[in-house]
Amino acid sequence: MASSQYPQETFLSVKLSPGSFMEKKRHAASSASLKQQLGFLKSTGRYEAFKLKWLPAYDEPPAVWPIGNWLFWDSDIGKWIEGACYFLHTDYDAEVDAAVQELTDMLAGAQHEDGYLNLHYSIVEPTKNRFTNIRDFCELYNAGHLLEGALAHQHYYKNDKLLGPMIKYVELMIKTFGPGKDQLHAYPGHPELEIALLRLHERTKDPRHLELARYFITERGNPKGVDGRHYYDWEADKRGDDPNARPYFYPERTPSNWYYSASVPLVEMQGVEGHSVRPMYLLTAVADMVRMDQKSTTDLQKAIVRLWDDMVGKKMYVTGGIGSIPQYEGFGIPYFLPQGTDEGGCYAETCAAIGIMMMVERVLQYDLDGSFTDIMELAFYNAVLTAISTDGRKYTYVNQLASSDANAADRSEWFKCCCCPPNIMRTLAIIGGYICSEPASIKPEDKHIAVHLYAPSTLEFTVCGQPSKLTQATDWPWSGDVTFALETASKTVSISLRIPQWTSEWSIEPEPPHRNVQKGYLTLPGDWLAANPSFILKVKLDVRMLAPHPLVNTDTVALARGPIVYCVEDMDNSWVEDHFKSLQLDPDAEVVERPTVDRTTDEKYVALDVYRGSSLLPTKSLKAQPSVPWKTLAKEAADANVIDVLHFVPYYFHSNRGGKGMMRTGIRRWVR
Amino acid sequence: MASSQYPQETFLSVKLSPGSFMEKKRHAASSASLKQQLGFLKSTGRYEAFKLKWLPAYDEPPAVWPIGNWLFWDSDIGKWIEGACYFLHTDYDAEVDAAVQELTDMLAGAQHEDGYLNLHYSIVEPTKNRFTNIRDFCELYNAGHLLEGALAHQHYYKNDKLLGPMIKYVELMIKTFGPGKDQLHAYPGHPELEIALLRLHERTKDPRHLELARYFITERGNPKGVDGRHYYDWEADKRGDDPNARPYFYPERTPSNWYYSASVPLVEMQGVEGHSVRPMYLLTAVADMVRMDQKSTTDLQKAIVRLWDDMVGKKMYVTGGIGSIPQYEGFGIPYFLPQGTDEGGCYAETCAAIGIMMMVERVLQYDLDGSFTDIMELAFYNAVLTAISTDGRKYTYVNQLASSDANAADRSEWFKCCCCPPNIMRTLAIIGGYICSEPASIKPEDKHIAVHLYAPSTLEFTVCGQPSKLTQATDWPWSGDVTFALETASKTVSISLRIPQWTSEWSIEPEPPHRNVQKGYLTLPGDWLAANPSFILKVKLDVRMLAPHPLVNTDTVALARGPIVYCVEDMDNSWVEDHFKSLQLDPDAEVVERPTVDRTTDEKYVALDVYRGSSLLPTKSLKAQPSVPWKTLAKEAADANVIDVLHFVPYYFHSNRGGKGMMRTGIRRWVR
């Protein structure tokens, strides 16, 4: 079993270079998001909720029936504590420190005698009802986030003030859930606790922590879980639910166990479905379990690959975002990927993209495969980074690829269901931990470092007790040149460099010993590195016109350069009136790169311009009719007025400079 | 006020030429469908239902909660009686005659003392609950179809055995519904009764029949109908409905009054929405009311045009079908027109297309505008005719444009909810009545005949008491040459010929007095006709490649020739394995016409062949990834293996010859 390399801990070994792209994003989170979110925790009631006083919010009707608006508050607190503890290591702040300690005291004070800890069933609904709506009321999801917060808390404070109570809660769960006669054969409606339990196991080595996670994972979707029935169906009947009273997020009938990634056991599941965050969190845990115990989990490992291929090939946007259906925040049918809500749907929730990163990071620990890393990079630079403003004070929850009148491109300071902002905050806190990992080496005295992401940074590590360093100097993602410097006394340090599949050309100076890229990584052996401790990787940041899979039925092209996907925004193209719906782009048009520093945000990026390669389809001349002769359309397209210059900005950068909220990623293909 | 020209009566003046296209379709309905449907009425319990004995069917759970599976049985009986009475005029059959008379007796026998007549509330649910679920339980919809059946019954039998009871029922409705303090301010959940009441008014001239229809039409969608609330919301509360218990056909929350075309009053409605049959039936009645009383209904007339343009320009398939969302059998958002259920949805219900024909026929009576007629013709030849097999024994309810594994292209003998088969049967019975109409002339002694559809037929009419005839000889829709012969002693008969907008070329021999086409019709004056009683209209049946509106985001082309839209089917293209999903068609390819008589069905048609103008996109080489470089796609498309010959058949003809159920209408556009 390989040892854990959770970025939640390894990030401390990585120093991001001040002022660099990645460091600026992390700095925005530490210097702005952290306290801005603390302010909202306080003003919305979450902060003091565990004092268990009745709050006016509990009287509000649910925005998404039957889910009370406060049902996820525990998780918001858990994620904030988690992120705060990471930042306390590197960016100490007394107010944050005090808040974490006060929250810790309040949480400990709210714990029941038997270890139970949950806001809703302690104050809003009678305690006796706990664990009666495992499917929808998210007690176990909340517990997972509190447990992850407690792990970060212990790591920073070196005490058990939060982890102690959480382990006591886990003890209650070990009693409550399992295959035993008197136990509930349940599993979290929203996976997350599984992730936390495996990380807890890694710290405690208590086999019961692993066992509970394994039970949750393998019992999930069992059609005959209780009395020959699916647990969620059995539970709903026990509650006396009216089968026709459908939660708002069910488009069709009850039961809708597909929504929870629980229609069938994972090993039988053929594709991702339902709410898009759930399978990502579930697969993160599954991948971690596979790493811990590969021999017993071949079918689970196959399931990861099967669901991954289904998702990446049929249900993922060009930005790495997933989920096209707003109603249930989830996956549509294969190849159903409209760019906006007025074209059929687009959701691409931030938390789901974070889930992709978490899942890939776990997979890479047992399977160093660049096809996973490429998607992690894609999701990070586009689907995740777009969700936080350059100043760290505003967020997106939904990451649509095109705006519309009903859903303008904009950002918010907070959301009623506020899972995404603290999630991106805690992710950026540990982003350094995603850059590299150490795959298991054959000989324990060897060291093998795999570089997944390129970013100016210094990784510190030890080989045979000797402190060593690996430094990257680069202007990535705007330049593809990365200068590496390895400082070590050892000659057995090998390095694997990810060669992105999107590049057409790469080289290493001095000439590497071979160019044998295996599963997306080029491995430089220790002897060559000993002779060449400093070397430059040059990756061509090709500008590419990307089309969705042809079966997507959306005849568009999106611009990308290196790992960055671009969009058009009204700020740079002020003539736009229709959210760029009628804009056409020649996929063979020449694209000009324009290094830029935006004045209002101080954001540095490479803008892209297309001169005389785009036009507006004159749709006004079309009469109301159910079809248009192709020849008429072709003539209209050919005669369309050419736009002198069309300006593109990185997709992640949209909605940072004001404007009227018009944005589009994939542009209609112009055949001229 | 112009006098009525309902095709339900005028069809008797039109003799379809034996063996001609239209006559063969009508003959299939009279010789096969009529008795085949009678058989199913009997075997399913519908026939004897009005004896009011308990049937096992009433114990079955509803397929579409909360709608009991028998809730529309009254309408099935009504439509069958209606169609049967039309056919009795022209194709007398003793068994049919006896069945109509027996049904009439059973219906009369089931009527309550006060005139009420409804199956559900007479046997399944207590009588006292009647008119408590106007929104969903379709009492008024059923009453409308029974009333239309009764009008046809009186017309054939010249007695009031059915119309008498129905008028008694209408008397009860006049008492029950209206603006009065003690009246219900309700209107049919599913429009239809409005159509029937206006036709009844035309026969009885009773102003109260018009008034009730007007009340239903104008009260519909009133946000403050009862106690300051929408009638349907008020009614639901009165029933004590759980607001979270959603009918299966609501994708989102209750109330969903948009589903019923009742979100706002019609004059405020900006676009068609919800269940697609309802607005068509509603607008049919509205158009009839506009004809009767144009001065008071300017806003209604504007609403017709506004909703029509919205529907035709943004929500209609190339076949004339409407409705892309299966769950609620209705309209999607604008430009959301996937071709099949595995691409996001496709419904195009037969009854909705019949509704288009009914609506247009009513509009043409006060506004002779070929842009309406073109769509009526499109819907008839494609969206309606496809719904009945060539032998008249099998039907489609849903008219998808492309098949899929889950929804193969096929036909059924019957449906649990069986609105469509008797609807198409009763429509074909009177199809001759759709060919021509007589717009109001300025001078009463003048005669003006508008020819909407071309079909071998003889129209008989009188001018100043003199019997006259207008004969069409043609092989339409396979040939565009139509030879007209006018036999009349009068010199004041003028004829307007529809010039389809889809043709690029037309002529009349001998040379007509002018070529001044107004709103799609060319009017030949009486003096020219007196000198040229025989003339030939030549309309070029252009073969066209039709694309959907560019905002539809479906980059496909469909083949059409004249009014006929084509599809590809596995019977002619046996290599297909993927429902033609990866098929690409060059929109500039040459198309070869091939006159055909199919051996198995004896159907005569012009097949279309494309030689070396199509190919299969090799999707297998695409790895699982969220995008494809455009250049890769373009190269794959260019290198695709060319198909030697691709065979097309008329869309209406699909699924008549067996096969594996693979069919597609719009083909991916091939850029080579």
PDB file of N, CA and C in Angstrom, chain A residues 63 65 244-248 250-253 312 317 327 333 342-344 545-547 549-551 553 555 587 617 624-630 668-669, chain B residues 63 65 244-248 250-253 312 317 327 333 342-344 545-547 549-551 553 555 587 617 622 624-630 668-669:
ATOM      1  N   ALA A  63     -36.130  26.828  -0.171  1.00  0.00           N
ATOM      2  CA  ALA A  63     -36.017  27.244  -1.582  1.00  0.00           C
ATOM      3  C   ALA A  63     -36.094  26.010  -2.483  1.00  0.00           C
ATOM      4  N   TRP A  65     -37.584  22.537  -1.924  1.00  0.00           N
ATOM      5  CA  TRP A  65     -38.299  21.588  -1.084  1.00  0.00           C
ATOM      6  C   TRP A  65     -37.852  20.160  -1.366  1.00  0.00           C
ATOM      7  N   ASN A 244     -45.991  10.664  -4.553  1.00  0.00           N
ATOM      8  CA  ASN A 244     -46.195  11.690  -5.583  1.00  0.00           C
ATOM      9  C   ASN A 244     -45.701  13.066  -5.157  1.00  0.00           C
ATOM     10  N   ALA A 245     -45.262  13.179  -3.898  1.00  0.00           N
ATOM     11  CA  ALA A 245     -44.678  14.446  -3.452  1.00  0.00           C
ATOM     12  C   ALA A 245     -43.202  14.415  -3.819  1.00  0.00           C
ATOM     13  N   ARG A 246     -42.889  15.072  -4.914  1.00  0.00           N
ATOM     14  CA  ARG A 246     -41.542  14.970  -5.465  1.00  0.00           C
ATOM     15  C   ARG A 246     -40.668  16.119  -4.996  1.00  0.00           C
ATOM     16  N   PRO A 247     -39.475  15.823  -4.462  1.00  0.00           N
ATOM     17  CA  PRO A 247     -38.513  16.903  -4.232  1.00  0.00           C
ATOM     18  C   PRO A 247     -38.370  17.748  -5.501  1.00  0.00           C
ATOM     19  N   TYR A 248     -38.153  19.040  -5.316  1.00  0.00           N
ATOM     20  CA  TYR A 248     -38.081  19.942  -6.471  1.00  0.00           C
ATOM     21  C   TYR A 248     -37.041  19.517  -7.482  1.00  0.00           C
ATOM     22  N   TYR A 250     -36.333  16.559  -8.479  1.00  0.00           N
ATOM     23  CA  TYR A 250     -36.676  15.383  -9.297  1.00  0.00           C
ATOM     24  C   TYR A 250     -37.468  15.854 -10.507  1.00  0.00           C
ATOM     25  N   PRO A 251     -36.946  15.683 -11.717  1.00  0.00           N
ATOM     26  CA  PRO A 251     -37.753  16.073 -12.873  1.00  0.00           C
ATOM     27  C   PRO A 251     -38.920  15.121 -13.088  1.00  0.00           C
ATOM     28  N   GLU A 252     -38.690  13.853 -12.765  1.00  0.00           N
ATOM     29  CA  GLU A 252     -39.761  12.890 -13.006  1.00  0.00           C
ATOM     30  C   GLU A 252     -40.126  12.191 -11.704  1.00  0.00           C
ATOM     31  N   ARG A 253     -40.554  10.963 -11.795  1.00  0.00           N
ATOM     32  CA  ARG A 253     -41.173  10.318 -10.645  1.00  0.00           C
ATOM     33  C   ARG A 253     -40.237  10.010  -9.481  1.00  0.00           C
ATOM     34  N   VAL A 312     -15.979  12.019 -19.403  1.00  0.00           N
ATOM     35  CA  VAL A 312     -15.082  12.883 -20.177  1.00  0.00           C
ATOM     36  C   VAL A 312     -15.451  12.869 -21.655  1.00  0.00           C
ATOM     37  N   TYR A 317     -18.061  19.545 -20.663  1.00  0.00           N
ATOM     38  CA  TYR A 317     -17.910  20.721 -21.519  1.00  0.00           C
ATOM     39  C   TYR A 317     -16.434  20.943 -21.865  1.00  0.00           C
ATOM     40  N   GLN A 327     -31.991  21.864 -13.102  1.00  0.00           N
ATOM     41  CA  GLN A 327     -32.972  21.444 -12.096  1.00  0.00           C
ATOM     42  C   GLN A 327     -32.380  20.537 -11.034  1.00  0.00           C
ATOM     43  N   ILE A 333     -28.309  13.522 -20.632  1.00  0.00           N
ATOM     44  CA  ILE A 333     -28.047  12.327 -21.419  1.00  0.00           C
ATOM     45  C   ILE A 333     -26.729  12.522 -22.180  1.00  0.00           C
ATOM     46  N   ASP A 342     -30.797  29.063 -21.963  1.00  0.00           N
ATOM     47  CA  ASP A 342     -31.811  29.309 -22.989  1.00  0.00           C
ATOM     48  C   ASP A 342     -31.548  28.492 -24.246  1.00  0.00           C
ATOM     49  N   GLU A 343     -30.620  27.559 -24.162  1.00  0.00           N
ATOM     50  CA  GLU A 343     -30.389  26.636 -25.279  1.00  0.00           C
ATOM     51  C   GLU A 343     -30.630  25.198 -24.850  1.00  0.00           C
ATOM     52  N   GLY A 344     -31.146  25.013 -23.651  1.00  0.00           N
ATOM     53  CA  GLY A 344     -31.455  23.659 -23.191  1.00  0.00           C
ATOM     54  C   GLY A 344     -30.825  23.308 -21.857  1.00  0.00           C
ATOM     55  N   MET A 545      -8.505  25.663 -32.149  1.00  0.00           N
ATOM     56  CA  MET A 545      -9.954  25.790 -32.293  1.00  0.00           C
ATOM     57  C   MET A 545     -10.530  24.435 -31.909  1.00  0.00           C
ATOM     58  N   LEU A 546     -11.317  24.416 -30.827  1.00  0.00           N
ATOM     59  CA  LEU A 546     -11.828  23.145 -30.323  1.00  0.00           C
ATOM     60  C   LEU A 546     -13.319  23.003 -30.604  1.00  0.00           C
ATOM     61  N   ALA A 547     -13.679  21.856 -31.141  1.00  0.00           N
ATOM     62  CA  ALA A 547     -15.104  21.564 -31.380  1.00  0.00           C
ATOM     63  C   ALA A 547     -15.562  20.548 -30.346  1.00  0.00           C
ATOM     64  N   HIS A 549     -17.505  17.077 -29.319  1.00  0.00           N
ATOM     65  CA  HIS A 549     -17.687  15.816 -30.048  1.00  0.00           C
ATOM     66  C   HIS A 549     -18.819  16.002 -31.059  1.00  0.00           C
ATOM     67  N   PRO A 550     -18.652  15.485 -32.267  1.00  0.00           N
ATOM     68  CA  PRO A 550     -19.680  15.752 -33.289  1.00  0.00           C
ATOM     69  C   PRO A 550     -21.094  15.342 -32.869  1.00  0.00           C
ATOM     70  N   LEU A 551     -21.233  14.340 -32.015  1.00  0.00           N
ATOM     71  CA  LEU A 551     -22.577  13.943 -31.617  1.00  0.00           C
ATOM     72  C   LEU A 551     -23.219  14.941 -30.656  1.00  0.00           C
ATOM     73  N   ASN A 553     -23.992  17.776 -31.404  1.00  0.00           N
ATOM     74  CA  ASN A 553     -24.989  18.532 -32.160  1.00  0.00           C
ATOM     75  C   ASN A 553     -24.943  20.019 -31.893  1.00  0.00           C
ATOM     76  N   ASP A 555     -22.735  22.950 -33.372  1.00  0.00           N
ATOM     77  CA  ASP A 555     -21.685  23.178 -34.351  1.00  0.00           C
ATOM     78  C   ASP A 555     -20.928  24.456 -34.009  1.00  0.00           C
ATOM     79  N   PRO A 587     -13.294  28.627 -38.365  1.00  0.00           N
ATOM     80  CA  PRO A 587     -12.319  27.826 -37.605  1.00  0.00           C
ATOM     81  C   PRO A 587     -10.922  27.851 -38.206  1.00  0.00           C
ATOM     82  N   LEU A 617     -24.376  36.425 -38.239  1.00  0.00           N
ATOM     83  CA  LEU A 617     -25.377  35.830 -39.115  1.00  0.00           C
ATOM     84  C   LEU A 617     -26.602  36.739 -39.119  1.00  0.00           C
ATOM     85  N   ALA A 624     -40.623  33.756 -40.154  1.00  0.00           N
ATOM     86  CA  ALA A 624     -41.021  32.693 -39.231  1.00  0.00           C
ATOM     87  C   ALA A 624     -41.422  31.462 -40.017  1.00  0.00           C
ATOM     88  N   GLN A 625     -40.556  30.476 -40.060  1.00  0.00           N
ATOM     89  CA  GLN A 625     -40.843  29.242 -40.784  1.00  0.00           C
ATOM     90  C   GLN A 625     -40.043  28.115 -40.164  1.00  0.00           C
ATOM     91  N   PRO A 626     -40.538  26.887 -40.317  1.00  0.00           N
ATOM     92  CA  PRO A 626     -39.888  25.793 -39.608  1.00  0.00           C
ATOM     93  C   PRO A 626     -38.575  25.318 -40.220  1.00  0.00           C
ATOM     94  N   SER A 627     -38.207  25.817 -41.366  1.00  0.00           N
ATOM     95  CA  SER A 627     -36.916  25.448 -41.942  1.00  0.00           C
ATOM     96  C   SER A 627     -36.494  26.531 -42.917  1.00  0.00           C
ATOM     97  N   VAL A 628     -35.237  26.472 -43.296  1.00  0.00           N
ATOM     98  CA  VAL A 628     -34.676  27.446 -44.222  1.00  0.00           C
ATOM     99  C   VAL A 628     -33.959  26.651 -45.298  1.00  0.00           C
ATOM    100  N   PRO A 629     -34.184  26.977 -46.570  1.00  0.00           N
ATOM    101  CA  PRO A 629     -33.398  26.276 -47.588  1.00  0.00           C
ATOM    102  C   PRO A 629     -31.910  26.477 -47.311  1.00  0.00           C
ATOM    103  N   TRP A 630     -31.164  25.384 -47.360  1.00  0.00           N
ATOM    104  CA  TRP A 630     -29.740  25.446 -47.067  1.00  0.00           C
ATOM    105  C   TRP A 630     -29.046  26.504 -47.922  1.00  0.00           C
ATOM    106  N   ARG A 668     -20.547  29.744 -32.888  1.00  0.00           N
ATOM    107  CA  ARG A 668     -21.075  29.098 -34.090  1.00  0.00           C
ATOM    108  C   ARG A 668     -19.992  29.040 -35.167  1.00  0.00           C
ATOM    109  N   ARG A 669     -19.867  27.883 -35.800  1.00  0.00           N
ATOM    110  CA  ARG A 669     -18.849  27.754 -36.847  1.00  0.00           C
ATOM    111  C   ARG A 669     -19.305  28.464 -38.123  1.00  0.00           C
TER     112      ARG A 669
ATOM    113  N   ALA B  63     -51.234   5.414 -15.275  1.00  0.00           N
ATOM    114  CA  ALA B  63     -49.924   5.445 -15.931  1.00  0.00           C
ATOM    115  C   ALA B  63     -49.312   6.836 -15.788  1.00  0.00           C
ATOM    116  N   TRP B  65     -49.968   9.640 -13.268  1.00  0.00           N
ATOM    117  CA  TRP B  65     -50.641  10.160 -12.089  1.00  0.00           C
ATOM    118  C   TRP B  65     -50.836  11.665 -12.182  1.00  0.00           C
ATOM    119  N   ASN B 244     -46.753  19.869  -3.104  1.00  0.00           N
ATOM    120  CA  ASN B 244     -45.551  19.158  -3.528  1.00  0.00           C
ATOM    121  C   ASN B 244     -45.846  17.841  -4.232  1.00  0.00           C
ATOM    122  N   ALA B 245     -47.133  17.472  -4.277  1.00  0.00           N
ATOM    123  CA  ALA B 245     -47.521  16.268  -5.022  1.00  0.00           C
ATOM    124  C   ALA B 245     -47.743  16.707  -6.463  1.00  0.00           C
ATOM    125  N   ARG B 246     -46.731  16.462  -7.272  1.00  0.00           N
ATOM    126  CA  ARG B 246     -46.763  16.976  -8.643  1.00  0.00           C
ATOM    127  C   ARG B 246     -47.293  15.945  -9.608  1.00  0.00           C
ATOM    128  N   PRO B 247     -48.269  16.311 -10.431  1.00  0.00           N
ATOM    129  CA  PRO B 247     -48.634  15.412 -11.540  1.00  0.00           C
ATOM    130  C   PRO B 247     -47.372  15.007 -12.313  1.00  0.00           C
ATOM    131  N   TYR B 248     -47.364  13.792 -12.831  1.00  0.00           N
ATOM    132  CA  TYR B 248     -46.165  13.283 -13.511  1.00  0.00           C
ATOM    133  C   TYR B 248     -45.721  14.186 -14.653  1.00  0.00           C
ATOM    134  N   TYR B 250     -45.657  17.369 -14.766  1.00  0.00           N
ATOM    135  CA  TYR B 250     -45.014  18.633 -14.369  1.00  0.00           C
ATOM    136  C   TYR B 250     -43.528  18.379 -14.161  1.00  0.00           C
ATOM    137  N   PRO B 251     -42.661  18.978 -14.960  1.00  0.00           N
ATOM    138  CA  PRO B 251     -41.236  18.774 -14.695  1.00  0.00           C
ATOM    139  C   PRO B 251     -40.798  19.494 -13.424  1.00  0.00           C
ATOM    140  N   GLU B 252     -41.410  20.637 -13.174  1.00  0.00           N
ATOM    141  CA  GLU B 252     -40.991  21.401 -12.008  1.00  0.00           C
ATOM    142  C   GLU B 252     -42.161  21.619 -11.064  1.00  0.00           C
ATOM    143  N   ARG B 253     -42.171  22.710 -10.363  1.00  0.00           N
ATOM    144  CA  ARG B 253     -43.111  22.870  -9.255  1.00  0.00           C
ATOM    145  C   ARG B 253     -44.573  23.030  -9.658  1.00  0.00           C
ATOM    146  N   VAL B 312     -44.258  28.742 -35.326  1.00  0.00           N
ATOM    147  CA  VAL B 312     -43.722  28.333 -36.629  1.00  0.00           C
ATOM    148  C   VAL B 312     -42.245  28.690 -36.749  1.00  0.00           C
ATOM    149  N   TYR B 317     -40.864  21.642 -35.986  1.00  0.00           N
ATOM    150  CA  TYR B 317     -39.911  20.807 -36.712  1.00  0.00           C
ATOM    151  C   TYR B 317     -40.099  20.983 -38.224  1.00  0.00           C
ATOM    152  N   GLN B 327     -42.063  14.565 -21.644  1.00  0.00           N
ATOM    153  CA  GLN B 327     -42.679  14.475 -20.319  1.00  0.00           C
ATOM    154  C   GLN B 327     -44.056  15.145 -20.269  1.00  0.00           C
ATOM    155  N   ILE B 333     -38.243  25.257 -24.968  1.00  0.00           N
ATOM    156  CA  ILE B 333     -37.872  26.656 -25.112  1.00  0.00           C
ATOM    157  C   ILE B 333     -37.637  26.944 -26.593  1.00  0.00           C
ATOM    158  N   ASP B 342     -33.055  10.580 -27.549  1.00  0.00           N
ATOM    159  CA  ASP B 342     -31.699  10.439 -27.016  1.00  0.00           C
ATOM    160  C   ASP B 342     -30.817  11.613 -27.412  1.00  0.00           C
ATOM    161  N   GLU B 343     -31.428  12.651 -27.973  1.00  0.00           N
ATOM    162  CA  GLU B 343     -30.685  13.879 -28.265  1.00  0.00           C
ATOM    163  C   GLU B 343     -31.271  15.057 -27.500  1.00  0.00           C
ATOM    164  N   GLY B 344     -32.199  14.784 -26.606  1.00  0.00           N
ATOM    165  CA  GLY B 344     -32.762  15.861 -25.781  1.00  0.00           C
ATOM    166  C   GLY B 344     -34.267  15.943 -25.837  1.00  0.00           C
ATOM    167  N   MET B 545     -32.802  21.064 -49.959  1.00  0.00           N
ATOM    168  CA  MET B 545     -32.111  20.696 -48.717  1.00  0.00           C
ATOM    169  C   MET B 545     -32.529  21.748 -47.691  1.00  0.00           C
ATOM    170  N   LEU B 546     -33.206  21.308 -46.631  1.00  0.00           N
ATOM    171  CA  LEU B 546     -33.734  22.249 -45.651  1.00  0.00           C
ATOM    172  C   LEU B 546     -32.952  22.164 -44.342  1.00  0.00           C
ATOM    173  N   ALA B 547     -32.550  23.316 -43.874  1.00  0.00           N
ATOM    174  CA  ALA B 547     -31.859  23.383 -42.579  1.00  0.00           C
ATOM    175  C   ALA B 547     -32.820  23.960 -41.549  1.00  0.00           C
ATOM    176  N   HIS B 549     -33.702  26.542 -38.475  1.00  0.00           N
ATOM    177  CA  HIS B 549     -33.216  27.893 -38.173  1.00  0.00           C
ATOM    178  C   HIS B 549     -31.841  27.779 -37.514  1.00  0.00           C
ATOM    179  N   PRO B 550     -30.902  28.641 -37.864  1.00  0.00           N
ATOM    180  CA  PRO B 550     -29.541  28.469 -37.340  1.00  0.00           C
ATOM    181  C   PRO B 550     -29.480  28.457 -35.808  1.00  0.00           C
ATOM    182  N   LEU B 551     -30.395  29.131 -35.145  1.00  0.00           N
ATOM    183  CA  LEU B 551     -30.343  29.128 -33.676  1.00  0.00           C
ATOM    184  C   LEU B 551     -30.776  27.785 -33.086  1.00  0.00           C
ATOM    185  N   ASN B 553     -29.267  25.172 -33.428  1.00  0.00           N
ATOM    186  CA  ASN B 553     -28.057  24.490 -32.973  1.00  0.00           C
ATOM    187  C   ASN B 553     -28.021  23.023 -33.362  1.00  0.00           C
ATOM    188  N   ASP B 555     -26.940  21.145 -36.659  1.00  0.00           N
ATOM    189  CA  ASP B 555     -26.399  21.414 -37.981  1.00  0.00           C
ATOM    190  C   ASP B 555     -26.741  20.273 -38.922  1.00  0.00           C
ATOM    191  N   PRO B 587     -24.814  19.105 -48.396  1.00  0.00           N
ATOM    192  CA  PRO B 587     -26.025  19.844 -48.807  1.00  0.00           C
ATOM    193  C   PRO B 587     -25.996  20.275 -50.271  1.00  0.00           C
ATOM    194  N   LEU B 617     -19.262   9.592 -40.521  1.00  0.00           N
ATOM    195  CA  LEU B 617     -18.210  10.202 -39.717  1.00  0.00           C
ATOM    196  C   LEU B 617     -17.571   9.110 -38.863  1.00  0.00           C
ATOM    197  N   LEU B 622     -12.239   8.772 -32.179  1.00  0.00           N
ATOM    198  CA  LEU B 622     -12.177   9.860 -31.202  1.00  0.00           C
ATOM    199  C   LEU B 622     -12.033   9.289 -29.793  1.00  0.00           C
ATOM    200  N   ALA B 624     -11.973   9.412 -25.623  1.00  0.00           N
ATOM    201  CA  ALA B 624     -12.870  10.062 -24.676  1.00  0.00           C
ATOM    202  C   ALA B 624     -12.240  11.365 -24.208  1.00  0.00           C
ATOM    203  N   GLN B 625     -12.720  12.480 -24.717  1.00  0.00           N
ATOM    204  CA  GLN B 625     -12.198  13.784 -24.332  1.00  0.00           C
ATOM    205  C   GLN B 625     -13.294  14.820 -24.543  1.00  0.00           C
ATOM    206  N   PRO B 626     -13.215  15.920 -23.809  1.00  0.00           N
ATOM    207  CA  PRO B 626     -14.331  16.869 -23.857  1.00  0.00           C
ATOM    208  C   PRO B 626     -14.351  17.753 -25.100  1.00  0.00           C
ATOM    209  N   SER B 627     -13.331  17.680 -25.936  1.00  0.00           N
ATOM    210  CA  SER B 627     -13.368  18.447 -27.183  1.00  0.00           C
ATOM    211  C   SER B 627     -12.433  17.800 -28.186  1.00  0.00           C
ATOM    212  N   VAL B 628     -12.586  18.206 -29.416  1.00  0.00           N
ATOM    213  CA  VAL B 628     -11.768  17.670 -30.498  1.00  0.00           C
ATOM    214  C   VAL B 628     -11.202  18.856 -31.247  1.00  0.00           C
ATOM    215  N   PRO B 629      -9.913  18.875 -31.542  1.00  0.00           N
ATOM    216  CA  PRO B 629      -9.422  19.982 -32.370  1.00  0.00           C
ATOM    217  C   PRO B 629     -10.184  20.007 -33.688  1.00  0.00           C
ATOM    218  N   TRP B 630     -10.619  21.190 -34.059  1.00  0.00           N
ATOM    219  CA  TRP B 630     -11.395  21.330 -35.282  1.00  0.00           C
ATOM    220  C   TRP B 630     -10.674  20.713 -36.484  1.00  0.00           C
ATOM    221  N   ARG B 668     -26.861  15.086 -40.440  1.00  0.00           N
ATOM    222  CA  ARG B 668     -25.694  15.929 -40.145  1.00  0.00           C
ATOM    223  C   ARG B 668     -25.118  16.495 -41.444  1.00  0.00           C
ATOM    224  N   ARG B 669     -24.818  17.778 -41.416  1.00  0.00           N
ATOM    225  CA  ARG B 669     -24.288  18.399 -42.615  1.00  0.00           C
ATOM    226  C   ARG B 669     -22.818  18.010 -42.797  1.00  0.00           C
TER     227      ARG B 669
END
